[in-house]
Amino acid sequence: MFYNIGQIIMLFWRTLQALPKAWLERKKVYDQLFEIGNASLLMVCILSLFIGGVLALETGPTLVERGLSGVLGRMVGLSMCRELGPLMMAILIAGRIGSAMAAEIGSMRVYQELDALRTMNISPINYLVMPRMIAMVIALPALVVFSIPVGWLGGALVSTFNASISVPVETFFHDLREGIGVADVVHGLVKALVFAVAIGLISCHQGLVTIGGPRGIGRSVTKAVVNSIVVILILDYFVTRFLIYFQ
Amino acid sequence: MSAPEQRNGNVSVAVRDLRKSFNGEEVLKGISFDVKPGETFVIMGPSGSGKSVLLKHIIGLEEPDSGEILSAGQSVHGSEVLSKYRLAMVFQSGALLKSLTVGENVGLYLTEHRLMEPGEIARVVAEKLEAVGLKGLEDRSPSELSGGMQKRVAIARALVIDPQLVLFDEPTSELDPLMSVNIGEQIKQMRDRLHPTILVVTHDRDLAFGIADRIAMISEGKIRFIGTPNEIKNSRDPMIQTFIHAELTNT
């Protein structure tokens, strides 16, 4: 495990070193951004709508029963901004995009395409890892920004139409506006940024160390997704602890 | 990636007491030989004798346990041989990038090192594909091509850089006899036009005797013999005689 962590840190360092050449690789970054957006946008929409809805459904009746219907908007809004938006989007991206990255790079490794790049003096870090990392770091926070209002909408719909809650849309959004500031959105975006780096590094690293043919590729994909999710959840705690100091 | 500052002239290769083990099993057991600039040197031997591993060491894809490999007098590990000299390797599988078209594969070196404008790259790619008999296939995907065609695309990809040293890993494996002859012809044409140093790893006797200036016979991780095709044919080593005369008889 420590060997892998060391390798991932080295990969991160070499990716940072490659960043000055990012402008030259912009076409690959655009391609990756399109790939991430195309593969995820609809899923983000559905997932966020239902997360917001479930949040309202789980907390709404209790809040209403205790005469706290006025804080339901704030409750759903904060949860989406600070926690569930970035966390669930990161898990979704780890599953959809992280797995694809590990599979593609892993397949290139198994079928000697990475060796072919090296013999042409083309760095796999510059050619494959750096564009994917940049795209991930741009795309995940952007998807989180998109997911937050969709989640709010889901919460508002359930709050309005569920008979045991029945909080009007205006009340919901009024409370949401009152209770949420830019700092809460930034909190979520910082988390998304950290998660994006973790998913990109873990998935690319897993692809680069793939061995053993098609079965090895499958193993790498599974490891990339599972390790990403575990690391996301661990980082979530520490990033939250860190960000609380700035409140 | 920027255009590397490169040196001209053919490249010599020197392998000195090369040893490599995988999982405790010694695959290369102290290999030493020299390849002169502009020479076509064939490393021949049975499957599993360590030929491909040796080739990967020569281009710097594997790190030796001990010993050294010098390319143009410089160690291929820890130095910038790949950026100073134009080296190319044609892999056994072709190793074409499946996410790119044939044309993009052939022009990859020029594109990534930004050595030419896109229009000029397209012209060079068309020229090299024509040279290997694959004119007009630029827009095809590698997966649409046969094994032989993929190998010829890999040769075109090597030709693009006007290589000073080219390594071929089993260039005729999995090919029918006609295509094997065709690949042999491509290697000869490359030798006659560009005069690079060529290293070929193969167990194809016809190819080895057809193109080699010298042949090294490798067996169980050791060099058994180095000589011209005639010298190897006249060798009295029973292993070599068995290898070069092995035939299936229909009785």
Tab-separated table of C-alpha atoms in Angstrom:
chain	number	residue	atom	x	y	z
A	1	MET	CA	0.000	0.000	0.000
A	2	PHE	CA	2.770	2.462	0.956
A	3	TYR	CA	4.564	1.665	-2.315
A	4	ASN	CA	1.411	2.577	-4.259
A	5	ILE	CA	0.946	5.775	-2.238
A	6	GLY	CA	4.557	6.707	-3.014
A	7	GLN	CA	3.986	6.029	-6.714
A	8	ILE	CA	0.822	8.164	-6.712
A	9	ILE	CA	2.676	11.046	-5.038
A	10	MET	CA	5.423	10.735	-7.680
A	11	LEU	CA	2.779	10.728	-10.419
A	12	PHE	CA	1.238	13.878	-8.919
A	13	TRP	CA	4.649	15.575	-8.833
A	14	ARG	CA	5.441	14.611	-12.447
A	15	THR	CA	2.000	15.830	-13.543
A	16	LEU	CA	2.651	19.179	-11.850
A	17	GLN	CA	6.010	19.357	-13.631
A	18	ALA	CA	4.226	18.752	-16.942
A	19	LEU	CA	1.716	21.580	-16.351
A	20	PRO	CA	3.745	24.296	-18.153
A	21	LYS	CA	3.112	22.296	-21.356
A	22	ALA	CA	-0.644	22.163	-20.736
A	23	TRP	CA	-1.430	24.780	-23.398
A	24	LEU	CA	0.189	22.592	-26.052
A	25	GLU	CA	-2.055	19.708	-25.037
A	26	ARG	CA	-5.263	21.786	-24.976
A	27	LYS	CA	-6.977	19.749	-27.700
A	28	LYS	CA	-6.619	16.610	-25.590
A	29	VAL	CA	-8.012	18.522	-22.585
A	30	TYR	CA	-11.060	19.627	-24.634
A	31	ASP	CA	-11.593	16.046	-25.806
A	32	GLN	CA	-11.492	14.781	-22.227
A	33	LEU	CA	-13.831	17.550	-21.035
A	34	PHE	CA	-16.310	16.605	-23.744
A	35	GLU	CA	-15.968	12.951	-22.762
A	36	ILE	CA	-16.641	13.685	-19.083
A	37	GLY	CA	-19.536	16.065	-19.779
A	38	ASN	CA	-21.109	13.806	-22.372
A	39	ALA	CA	-20.906	10.740	-20.154
A	40	SER	CA	-22.076	12.390	-16.945
A	41	LEU	CA	-24.419	15.320	-17.449
A	42	LEU	CA	-27.686	13.373	-17.645
A	43	MET	CA	-26.689	11.149	-14.725
A	44	VAL	CA	-25.719	14.218	-12.667
A	45	CYS	CA	-29.119	15.711	-13.379
A	46	ILE	CA	-31.068	12.602	-12.336
A	47	LEU	CA	-28.885	11.881	-9.315
A	48	SER	CA	-28.994	15.455	-7.973
A	49	LEU	CA	-32.747	15.760	-8.434
A	50	PHE	CA	-33.337	12.608	-6.420
A	51	ILE	CA	-30.744	13.393	-3.736
A	52	GLY	CA	-32.463	16.732	-3.110
A	53	GLY	CA	-35.825	14.964	-3.094
A	54	VAL	CA	-34.717	12.295	-0.626
A	55	LEU	CA	-33.188	14.909	1.678
A	56	ALA	CA	-36.513	16.747	1.814
A	57	LEU	CA	-38.454	13.506	2.184
A	58	GLU	CA	-36.336	12.246	5.092
A	59	THR	CA	-36.125	15.489	7.071
A	60	GLY	CA	-39.267	17.366	5.993
A	61	PRO	CA	-41.969	15.543	8.019
A	62	THR	CA	-39.943	15.702	11.261
A	63	LEU	CA	-39.158	19.405	10.810
A	64	VAL	CA	-42.804	20.214	10.002
A	65	GLU	CA	-44.013	18.168	12.995
A	66	ARG	CA	-41.779	20.239	15.288
A	67	GLY	CA	-42.802	23.525	13.715
A	68	LEU	CA	-39.504	24.003	11.857
A	69	SER	CA	-40.819	23.976	8.303
A	70	GLY	CA	-39.094	27.324	7.810
A	71	VAL	CA	-35.623	25.762	7.934
A	72	LEU	CA	-36.244	22.974	5.409
A	73	GLY	CA	-34.844	24.998	2.483
A	74	ARG	CA	-31.702	25.830	4.426
A	75	MET	CA	-31.305	22.194	5.471
A	76	VAL	CA	-31.566	20.803	1.926
A	77	GLY	CA	-29.562	23.692	0.476
A	78	LEU	CA	-26.635	23.336	2.880
A	79	SER	CA	-26.534	19.555	2.558
A	80	MET	CA	-26.378	19.787	-1.233
A	81	CYS	CA	-23.776	22.574	-1.262
A	82	ARG	CA	-21.393	21.402	1.376
A	83	GLU	CA	-21.665	17.643	1.383
A	84	LEU	CA	-23.894	15.617	-0.877
A	85	GLY	CA	-23.345	17.587	-4.095
A	86	PRO	CA	-19.551	17.203	-4.168
A	87	LEU	CA	-19.540	13.740	-2.560
A	88	MET	CA	-22.128	12.101	-4.773
A	89	MET	CA	-20.780	13.732	-7.942
A	90	ALA	CA	-17.290	12.517	-7.041
A	91	ILE	CA	-18.570	8.965	-6.525
A	92	LEU	CA	-20.450	9.146	-9.836
A	93	ILE	CA	-17.386	10.438	-11.685
A	94	ALA	CA	-15.150	7.813	-10.058
A	95	GLY	CA	-17.524	5.135	-11.354
A	96	ARG	CA	-18.078	6.521	-14.838
A	97	ILE	CA	-14.911	8.402	-15.740
A	98	GLY	CA	-12.290	7.015	-13.347
A	99	SER	CA	-13.110	3.493	-14.498
A	100	ALA	CA	-12.879	4.536	-18.156
A	101	MET	CA	-9.503	6.212	-17.564
A	102	ALA	CA	-8.096	3.136	-15.803
A	103	ALA	CA	-9.431	0.859	-18.552
A	104	GLU	CA	-8.090	2.972	-21.426
A	105	ILE	CA	-4.620	3.529	-19.975
A	106	GLY	CA	-4.507	-0.057	-18.672
A	107	SER	CA	-5.339	-1.406	-22.102
A	108	MET	CA	-2.635	0.803	-23.629
A	109	ARG	CA	-0.153	-0.588	-21.125
A	110	VAL	CA	-1.124	-4.230	-21.716
A	111	TYR	CA	-1.031	-3.881	-25.514
A	112	GLN	CA	2.369	-2.110	-25.450
A	113	GLU	CA	0.999	1.235	-26.653
A	114	LEU	CA	2.679	2.975	-23.701
A	115	ASP	CA	5.978	1.320	-24.638
A	116	ALA	CA	5.484	2.552	-28.201
A	117	LEU	CA	4.988	6.106	-26.884
A	118	ARG	CA	8.174	5.863	-24.800
A	119	THR	CA	10.234	4.653	-27.764
A	120	MET	CA	9.030	7.740	-29.656
A	121	ASN	CA	10.229	9.859	-26.710
A	122	ILE	CA	6.621	10.856	-25.954
A	123	SER	CA	5.984	11.015	-22.222
A	124	PRO	CA	2.831	9.125	-21.175
A	125	ILE	CA	2.478	11.707	-18.391
A	126	ASN	CA	2.277	14.593	-20.873
A	127	TYR	CA	0.301	12.661	-23.451
A	128	LEU	CA	-2.209	10.830	-21.240
A	129	VAL	CA	-2.162	11.785	-17.567
A	130	MET	CA	-1.840	15.577	-17.600
A	131	PRO	CA	-4.766	16.276	-20.020
A	132	ARG	CA	-7.004	13.907	-18.044
A	133	MET	CA	-6.063	15.507	-14.729
A	134	ILE	CA	-6.744	19.021	-16.010
A	135	ALA	CA	-10.083	17.963	-17.501
A	136	MET	CA	-11.059	16.241	-14.247
A	137	VAL	CA	-10.118	19.273	-12.139
A	138	ILE	CA	-12.249	21.531	-14.364
A	139	ALA	CA	-15.155	19.144	-14.932
A	140	LEU	CA	-15.924	17.889	-11.424
A	141	PRO	CA	-16.345	21.336	-9.795
A	142	ALA	CA	-18.384	22.414	-12.864
A	143	LEU	CA	-20.648	19.389	-12.473
A	144	VAL	CA	-21.025	20.157	-8.762
A	145	VAL	CA	-22.054	23.743	-9.606
A	146	PHE	CA	-24.656	22.260	-11.941
A	147	SER	CA	-25.808	19.620	-9.461
A	148	ILE	CA	-26.440	21.997	-6.534
A	149	PRO	CA	-29.412	23.932	-8.025
A	150	VAL	CA	-30.824	20.720	-9.491
A	151	GLY	CA	-30.703	19.171	-5.998
A	152	TRP	CA	-32.410	22.248	-4.565
A	153	LEU	CA	-35.108	21.906	-7.198
A	154	GLY	CA	-35.627	18.245	-6.268
A	155	GLY	CA	-35.931	19.211	-2.599
A	156	ALA	CA	-38.372	22.017	-3.414
A	157	LEU	CA	-40.574	19.746	-5.526
A	158	VAL	CA	-40.839	17.098	-2.808
A	159	SER	CA	-41.384	19.739	-0.102
A	160	THR	CA	-44.250	21.223	-2.098
A	161	PHE	CA	-46.019	18.138	-3.383
A	162	ASN	CA	-45.525	15.685	-0.511
A	163	ALA	CA	-48.644	15.752	1.647
A	164	SER	CA	-46.772	15.247	4.922
A	165	ILE	CA	-44.485	18.246	4.237
A	166	SER	CA	-46.444	20.749	2.096
A	167	VAL	CA	-43.968	23.610	2.366
A	168	PRO	CA	-44.599	26.119	-0.459
A	169	VAL	CA	-41.854	26.639	-3.043
A	170	GLU	CA	-41.569	30.337	-2.098
A	171	THR	CA	-41.009	29.481	1.588
A	172	PHE	CA	-38.468	26.817	0.656
A	173	PHE	CA	-36.405	29.109	-1.573
A	174	HIS	CA	-36.786	32.117	0.731
A	175	ASP	CA	-35.250	30.116	3.583
A	176	LEU	CA	-32.621	28.726	1.232
A	177	ARG	CA	-31.579	32.240	0.167
A	178	GLU	CA	-31.436	33.347	3.776
A	179	GLY	CA	-29.344	30.435	4.969
A	180	ILE	CA	-26.797	29.912	2.206
A	181	GLY	CA	-23.883	32.108	1.300
A	182	VAL	CA	-21.092	32.047	-1.257
A	183	ALA	CA	-18.824	30.472	1.363
A	184	ASP	CA	-21.011	27.364	1.403
A	185	VAL	CA	-20.730	26.953	-2.363
A	186	VAL	CA	-16.972	27.530	-2.180
A	187	HIS	CA	-16.807	24.875	0.550
A	188	GLY	CA	-18.369	22.377	-1.884
A	189	LEU	CA	-16.135	23.451	-4.756
A	190	VAL	CA	-12.953	23.030	-2.698
A	191	LYS	CA	-14.070	19.500	-1.857
A	192	ALA	CA	-14.844	18.804	-5.512
A	193	LEU	CA	-11.383	20.023	-6.500
A	194	VAL	CA	-9.656	17.745	-3.983
A	195	PHE	CA	-11.810	14.771	-4.999
A	196	ALA	CA	-11.072	15.438	-8.694
A	197	VAL	CA	-7.307	15.296	-8.088
A	198	ALA	CA	-7.710	12.082	-6.074
A	199	ILE	CA	-9.891	10.347	-8.703
A	200	GLY	CA	-7.627	11.412	-11.578
A	201	LEU	CA	-4.433	10.303	-9.863
A	202	ILE	CA	-5.774	6.974	-8.593
A	203	SER	CA	-7.371	6.064	-11.932
A	204	CYS	CA	-4.390	7.064	-14.097
A	205	HIS	CA	-1.942	5.346	-11.721
A	206	GLN	CA	-3.993	2.163	-11.732
A	207	GLY	CA	-4.017	2.215	-15.535
A	208	LEU	CA	-0.263	2.784	-15.728
A	209	VAL	CA	0.554	-0.199	-13.484
A	210	THR	CA	-1.846	-2.646	-15.144
A	211	ILE	CA	-0.404	-6.071	-15.891
A	212	GLY	CA	-1.802	-9.379	-17.052
A	213	GLY	CA	-4.027	-8.980	-20.112
A	214	PRO	CA	-7.811	-8.476	-20.137
A	215	ARG	CA	-8.209	-9.870	-16.628
A	216	GLY	CA	-5.587	-7.403	-15.406
A	217	ILE	CA	-7.487	-4.542	-17.037
A	218	GLY	CA	-10.678	-5.619	-15.250
A	219	ARG	CA	-8.799	-5.811	-11.958
A	220	SER	CA	-7.372	-2.320	-12.486
A	221	VAL	CA	-10.789	-0.849	-13.220
A	222	THR	CA	-12.265	-2.362	-10.059
A	223	LYS	CA	-9.327	-1.152	-7.969
A	224	ALA	CA	-9.511	2.349	-9.471
A	225	VAL	CA	-13.201	2.721	-8.580
A	226	VAL	CA	-13.066	1.124	-5.127
A	227	ASN	CA	-9.867	2.924	-4.085
A	228	SER	CA	-11.214	6.244	-5.393
A	229	ILE	CA	-14.419	5.916	-3.380
A	230	VAL	CA	-12.559	4.942	-0.199
A	231	VAL	CA	-10.105	7.830	-0.604
A	232	ILE	CA	-12.930	10.277	-1.391
A	233	LEU	CA	-14.727	9.358	1.842
A	234	ILE	CA	-11.543	9.648	3.918
A	235	LEU	CA	-10.587	12.960	2.306
A	236	ASP	CA	-14.123	14.235	2.824
A	237	TYR	CA	-13.658	14.093	6.589
A	238	PHE	CA	-10.248	15.789	6.572
A	239	VAL	CA	-11.204	18.489	4.056
A	240	THR	CA	-14.325	19.247	6.094
A	241	ARG	CA	-12.228	19.522	9.270
A	242	PHE	CA	-9.815	21.816	7.441
A	243	LEU	CA	-12.524	24.052	5.956
A	244	ILE	CA	-14.326	24.422	9.286
A	245	TYR	CA	-11.329	26.445	10.538
A	246	PHE	CA	-12.089	29.128	7.931
A	247	GLN	CA	-15.692	29.661	8.974
B	1	MET	CA	7.283	18.283	-26.041
B	2	SER	CA	9.651	20.237	-28.193
B	3	ALA	CA	11.775	19.278	-31.134
B	4	PRO	CA	14.798	17.507	-29.698
B	5	GLU	CA	18.261	18.625	-30.721
B	6	GLN	CA	19.458	15.551	-32.564
B	7	ARG	CA	22.712	14.198	-33.869
B	8	ASN	CA	23.219	12.584	-37.232
B	9	GLY	CA	24.996	9.409	-38.292
B	10	ASN	CA	24.249	5.799	-37.563
B	11	VAL	CA	24.207	4.468	-34.072
B	12	SER	CA	26.271	1.604	-32.692
B	13	VAL	CA	24.990	-0.688	-29.957
B	14	ALA	CA	27.124	-2.382	-27.326
B	15	VAL	CA	25.703	-4.806	-24.784
B	16	ARG	CA	27.994	-5.666	-21.854
B	17	ASP	CA	27.372	-8.615	-19.505
B	18	LEU	CA	23.623	-7.979	-19.355
B	19	ARG	CA	21.720	-9.867	-16.671
B	20	LYS	CA	18.021	-9.801	-15.867
B	21	SER	CA	15.791	-11.913	-13.640
B	22	PHE	CA	12.020	-12.014	-13.278
B	23	ASN	CA	10.583	-13.503	-10.074
B	24	GLY	CA	13.912	-15.115	-9.249
B	25	GLU	CA	14.300	-16.733	-12.665
B	26	GLU	CA	17.304	-15.492	-14.631
B	27	VAL	CA	16.177	-14.700	-18.184
B	28	LEU	CA	19.354	-13.011	-19.464
B	29	LYS	CA	22.565	-14.597	-18.193
B	30	GLY	CA	25.415	-12.262	-19.053
B	31	ILE	CA	24.779	-11.261	-22.678
B	32	SER	CA	27.494	-9.331	-24.511
B	33	PHE	CA	27.759	-8.293	-28.158
B	34	ASP	CA	28.434	-5.285	-30.396
B	35	VAL	CA	26.477	-4.005	-33.371
B	36	LYS	CA	28.327	-1.740	-35.782
B	37	PRO	CA	26.758	1.442	-37.165
B	38	GLY	CA	24.685	0.666	-40.273
B	39	GLU	CA	24.775	-3.088	-39.665
B	40	THR	CA	21.741	-5.386	-39.872
B	41	PHE	CA	22.084	-7.641	-36.855
B	42	VAL	CA	19.634	-10.473	-36.269
B	43	ILE	CA	19.154	-12.131	-32.897
B	44	MET	CA	17.716	-15.572	-33.470
B	45	GLY	CA	16.669	-18.239	-31.051
B	46	PRO	CA	13.835	-20.424	-29.864
B	47	SER	CA	10.751	-19.036	-28.109
B	48	GLY	CA	11.364	-18.129	-24.476
B	49	SER	CA	15.111	-17.687	-24.938
B	50	GLY	CA	15.024	-14.024	-23.829
B	51	LYS	CA	15.138	-12.307	-27.252
B	52	SER	CA	12.297	-9.839	-26.717
B	53	VAL	CA	13.457	-8.986	-23.190
B	54	LEU	CA	16.894	-8.242	-24.625
B	55	LEU	CA	15.380	-5.920	-27.243
B	56	LYS	CA	13.389	-4.029	-24.586
B	57	HIS	CA	16.631	-3.473	-22.668
B	58	ILE	CA	18.349	-2.109	-25.760
B	59	ILE	CA	15.706	0.598	-26.278
B	60	GLY	CA	15.527	1.369	-22.557
B	61	LEU	CA	12.095	-0.059	-21.751
B	62	GLU	CA	13.559	-2.451	-19.167
B	63	GLU	CA	16.192	-1.784	-16.502
B	64	PRO	CA	18.907	-4.457	-16.280
B	65	ASP	CA	19.821	-6.083	-12.954
B	66	SER	CA	23.459	-5.665	-13.947
B	67	GLY	CA	25.544	-4.924	-17.018
B	68	GLU	CA	25.117	-2.041	-19.400
B	69	ILE	CA	23.818	-1.165	-22.835
B	70	LEU	CA	25.525	1.579	-24.771
B	71	SER	CA	23.884	3.242	-27.719
B	72	ALA	CA	26.281	5.492	-29.652
B	73	GLY	CA	28.633	5.107	-26.697
B	74	GLN	CA	26.105	6.346	-24.121
B	75	SER	CA	24.140	4.316	-21.620
B	76	VAL	CA	20.517	3.988	-22.702
B	77	HIS	CA	19.468	4.241	-19.048
B	78	GLY	CA	19.712	7.522	-17.244
B	79	SER	CA	20.821	9.417	-20.328
B	80	GLU	CA	18.956	11.198	-23.082
B	81	VAL	CA	19.741	8.841	-25.936
B	82	LEU	CA	16.107	8.913	-27.087
B	83	SER	CA	16.159	12.679	-27.446
B	84	LYS	CA	19.618	12.868	-29.028
B	85	TYR	CA	19.176	10.093	-31.569
B	86	ARG	CA	16.250	8.911	-33.674
B	87	LEU	CA	15.506	5.402	-32.438
B	88	ALA	CA	12.452	3.396	-33.431
B	89	MET	CA	10.997	0.069	-32.439
B	90	VAL	CA	8.529	-2.053	-34.388
B	91	PHE	CA	6.710	-4.171	-31.829
B	92	GLN	CA	5.590	-7.750	-32.333
B	93	SER	CA	1.952	-6.674	-32.047
B	94	GLY	CA	2.502	-3.449	-33.988
B	95	ALA	CA	1.502	-1.530	-30.809
B	96	LEU	CA	-0.516	0.987	-32.806
B	97	LEU	CA	-2.580	3.362	-30.696
B	98	LYS	CA	-6.128	2.070	-31.109
B	99	SER	CA	-7.666	5.446	-30.299
B	100	LEU	CA	-5.954	7.056	-33.308
B	101	THR	CA	-6.387	6.543	-37.044
B	102	VAL	CA	-3.684	4.931	-39.152
B	103	GLY	CA	-2.557	8.358	-40.380
B	104	GLU	CA	-2.436	9.798	-36.861
B	105	ASN	CA	-0.397	6.789	-35.721
B	106	VAL	CA	2.138	7.190	-38.500
B	107	GLY	CA	2.454	10.931	-37.921
B	108	LEU	CA	2.408	10.732	-34.115
B	109	TYR	CA	6.123	11.465	-33.597
B	110	LEU	CA	6.020	14.500	-35.884
B	111	THR	CA	2.775	15.783	-34.344
B	112	GLU	CA	3.761	15.358	-30.707
B	113	HIS	CA	7.245	16.834	-31.159
B	114	ARG	CA	5.777	19.588	-33.345
B	115	LEU	CA	8.381	19.083	-36.032
B	116	MET	CA	6.155	20.064	-38.969
B	117	GLU	CA	2.919	21.831	-39.848
B	118	PRO	CA	-0.192	19.586	-40.082
B	119	GLY	CA	-0.268	19.816	-43.903
B	120	GLU	CA	3.366	18.788	-44.163
B	121	ILE	CA	2.794	15.906	-41.725
B	122	ALA	CA	-0.132	14.680	-43.858
B	123	ARG	CA	2.137	14.690	-46.927
B	124	VAL	CA	4.903	12.738	-45.156
B	125	VAL	CA	2.382	10.247	-43.727
B	126	ALA	CA	0.904	9.615	-47.193
B	127	GLU	CA	4.406	9.131	-48.607
B	128	LYS	CA	5.446	6.628	-45.899
B	129	LEU	CA	2.195	4.688	-46.152
B	130	GLU	CA	2.694	4.445	-49.905
B	131	ALA	CA	6.240	3.168	-49.277
B	132	VAL	CA	4.849	0.226	-47.295
B	133	GLY	CA	2.052	-0.427	-49.806
B	134	LEU	CA	-0.808	1.036	-47.782
B	135	LYS	CA	-1.628	4.101	-49.837
B	136	GLY	CA	-4.881	5.861	-48.940
B	137	LEU	CA	-5.512	4.095	-45.610
B	138	GLU	CA	-4.856	7.181	-43.450
B	139	ASP	CA	-8.405	7.419	-42.127
B	140	ARG	CA	-8.838	3.751	-41.232
B	141	SER	CA	-8.788	2.580	-37.637
B	142	PRO	CA	-5.975	0.116	-36.748
B	143	SER	CA	-8.602	-2.426	-35.661
B	144	GLU	CA	-9.919	-2.546	-39.266
B	145	LEU	CA	-6.543	-3.790	-40.543
B	146	SER	CA	-5.118	-7.315	-40.714
B	147	GLY	CA	-2.088	-8.291	-38.605
B	148	GLY	CA	0.255	-7.886	-41.583
B	149	MET	CA	-1.147	-4.466	-42.443
B	150	GLN	CA	-0.788	-3.340	-38.831
B	151	LYS	CA	2.879	-4.363	-38.896
B	152	ARG	CA	3.409	-2.409	-42.104
B	153	VAL	CA	1.766	0.638	-40.485
B	154	ALA	CA	4.189	0.189	-37.563
B	155	ILE	CA	7.068	0.130	-40.077
B	156	ALA	CA	5.707	3.322	-41.669
B	157	ARG	CA	5.573	4.879	-38.193
B	158	ALA	CA	9.254	3.973	-37.753
B	159	LEU	CA	10.145	5.280	-41.234
B	160	VAL	CA	8.632	8.686	-40.495
B	161	ILE	CA	11.428	9.616	-38.115
B	162	ASP	CA	14.213	8.624	-40.558
B	163	PRO	CA	15.616	6.383	-37.819
B	164	GLN	CA	19.286	5.934	-37.014
B	165	LEU	CA	18.557	2.714	-35.114
B	166	VAL	CA	15.525	0.476	-35.682
B	167	LEU	CA	14.574	-2.506	-33.553
B	168	PHE	CA	12.172	-5.151	-34.847
B	169	ASP	CA	10.544	-7.577	-32.419
B	170	GLU	CA	9.418	-10.749	-34.244
B	171	PRO	CA	8.339	-8.844	-37.366
B	172	THR	CA	6.995	-11.923	-39.180
B	173	SER	CA	5.278	-13.757	-36.332
B	174	GLU	CA	1.631	-14.693	-36.981
B	175	LEU	CA	1.971	-13.806	-40.667
B	176	ASP	CA	1.480	-16.008	-43.726
B	177	PRO	CA	4.597	-16.805	-45.837
B	178	LEU	CA	3.797	-14.188	-48.497
B	179	MET	CA	3.319	-11.448	-45.939
B	180	SER	CA	6.509	-12.560	-44.148
B	181	VAL	CA	8.450	-12.117	-47.394
B	182	ASN	CA	6.792	-8.725	-47.867
B	183	ILE	CA	7.866	-7.592	-44.384
B	184	GLY	CA	11.412	-8.825	-45.106
B	185	GLU	CA	11.396	-6.744	-48.300
B	186	GLN	CA	10.226	-3.690	-46.351
B	187	ILE	CA	13.139	-4.081	-43.930
B	188	LYS	CA	15.597	-4.421	-46.837
B	189	GLN	CA	14.176	-1.329	-48.523
B	190	MET	CA	14.507	0.600	-45.282
B	191	ARG	CA	18.130	-0.564	-44.986
B	192	ASP	CA	18.964	0.371	-48.583
B	193	ARG	CA	17.272	3.798	-48.488
B	194	LEU	CA	18.076	5.066	-44.993
B	195	HIS	CA	21.057	2.880	-43.973
B	196	PRO	CA	20.084	2.757	-40.277
B	197	THR	CA	21.514	0.284	-37.797
B	198	ILE	CA	18.927	-2.515	-37.657
B	199	LEU	CA	18.410	-5.046	-34.888
B	200	VAL	CA	15.900	-7.799	-35.550
B	201	VAL	CA	14.732	-10.402	-33.062
B	202	THR	CA	13.147	-13.388	-34.751
B	203	HIS	CA	12.863	-17.151	-34.882
B	204	ASP	CA	12.088	-16.963	-38.614
B	205	ARG	CA	15.118	-18.584	-40.307
B	206	ASP	CA	14.236	-17.340	-43.807
B	207	LEU	CA	13.965	-13.750	-42.615
B	208	ALA	CA	17.212	-13.976	-40.629
B	209	PHE	CA	19.251	-15.428	-43.516
B	210	GLY	CA	17.559	-13.052	-45.990
B	211	ILE	CA	18.435	-9.759	-44.313
B	212	ALA	CA	21.263	-10.258	-41.791
B	213	ASP	CA	24.823	-9.026	-42.022
B	214	ARG	CA	25.471	-10.993	-38.826
B	215	ILE	CA	23.364	-13.308	-36.725
B	216	ALA	CA	23.547	-13.971	-32.987
B	217	MET	CA	22.066	-17.225	-31.770
B	218	ILE	CA	20.616	-16.955	-28.281
B	219	SER	CA	19.540	-19.882	-26.179
B	220	GLU	CA	18.471	-20.067	-22.521
B	221	GLY	CA	19.513	-16.469	-21.903
B	222	LYS	CA	23.037	-16.810	-23.320
B	223	ILE	CA	24.635	-16.023	-26.670
B	224	ARG	CA	25.792	-19.311	-28.225
B	225	PHE	CA	27.219	-17.995	-31.458
B	226	ILE	CA	27.723	-14.777	-33.431
B	227	GLY	CA	28.658	-14.819	-37.093
B	228	THR	CA	27.645	-14.171	-40.677
B	229	PRO	CA	24.759	-16.211	-42.140
B	230	ASN	CA	27.303	-18.515	-43.826
B	231	GLU	CA	29.301	-18.973	-40.628
B	232	ILE	CA	26.197	-19.877	-38.686
B	233	LYS	CA	25.092	-22.339	-41.377
B	234	ASN	CA	28.494	-24.025	-41.131
B	235	SER	CA	28.585	-24.037	-37.323
B	236	ARG	CA	29.172	-27.439	-35.762
B	237	ASP	CA	27.117	-26.577	-32.663
B	238	PRO	CA	24.410	-29.297	-32.548
B	239	MET	CA	21.854	-26.902	-31.019
B	240	ILE	CA	22.360	-24.421	-33.870
B	241	GLN	CA	22.203	-27.144	-36.509
B	242	THR	CA	19.001	-28.508	-34.962
B	243	PHE	CA	17.464	-25.023	-34.900
B	244	ILE	CA	18.294	-24.038	-38.457
B	245	HIS	CA	17.500	-27.402	-40.038
B	246	ALA	CA	14.427	-28.401	-37.996
B	247	GLU	CA	11.695	-29.724	-40.297
B	248	LEU	CA	8.485	-31.634	-39.898
B	249	THR	CA	8.513	-34.717	-42.115
B	250	ASN	CA	5.317	-36.331	-43.299
B	251	THR	CA	5.986	-40.052	-43.015
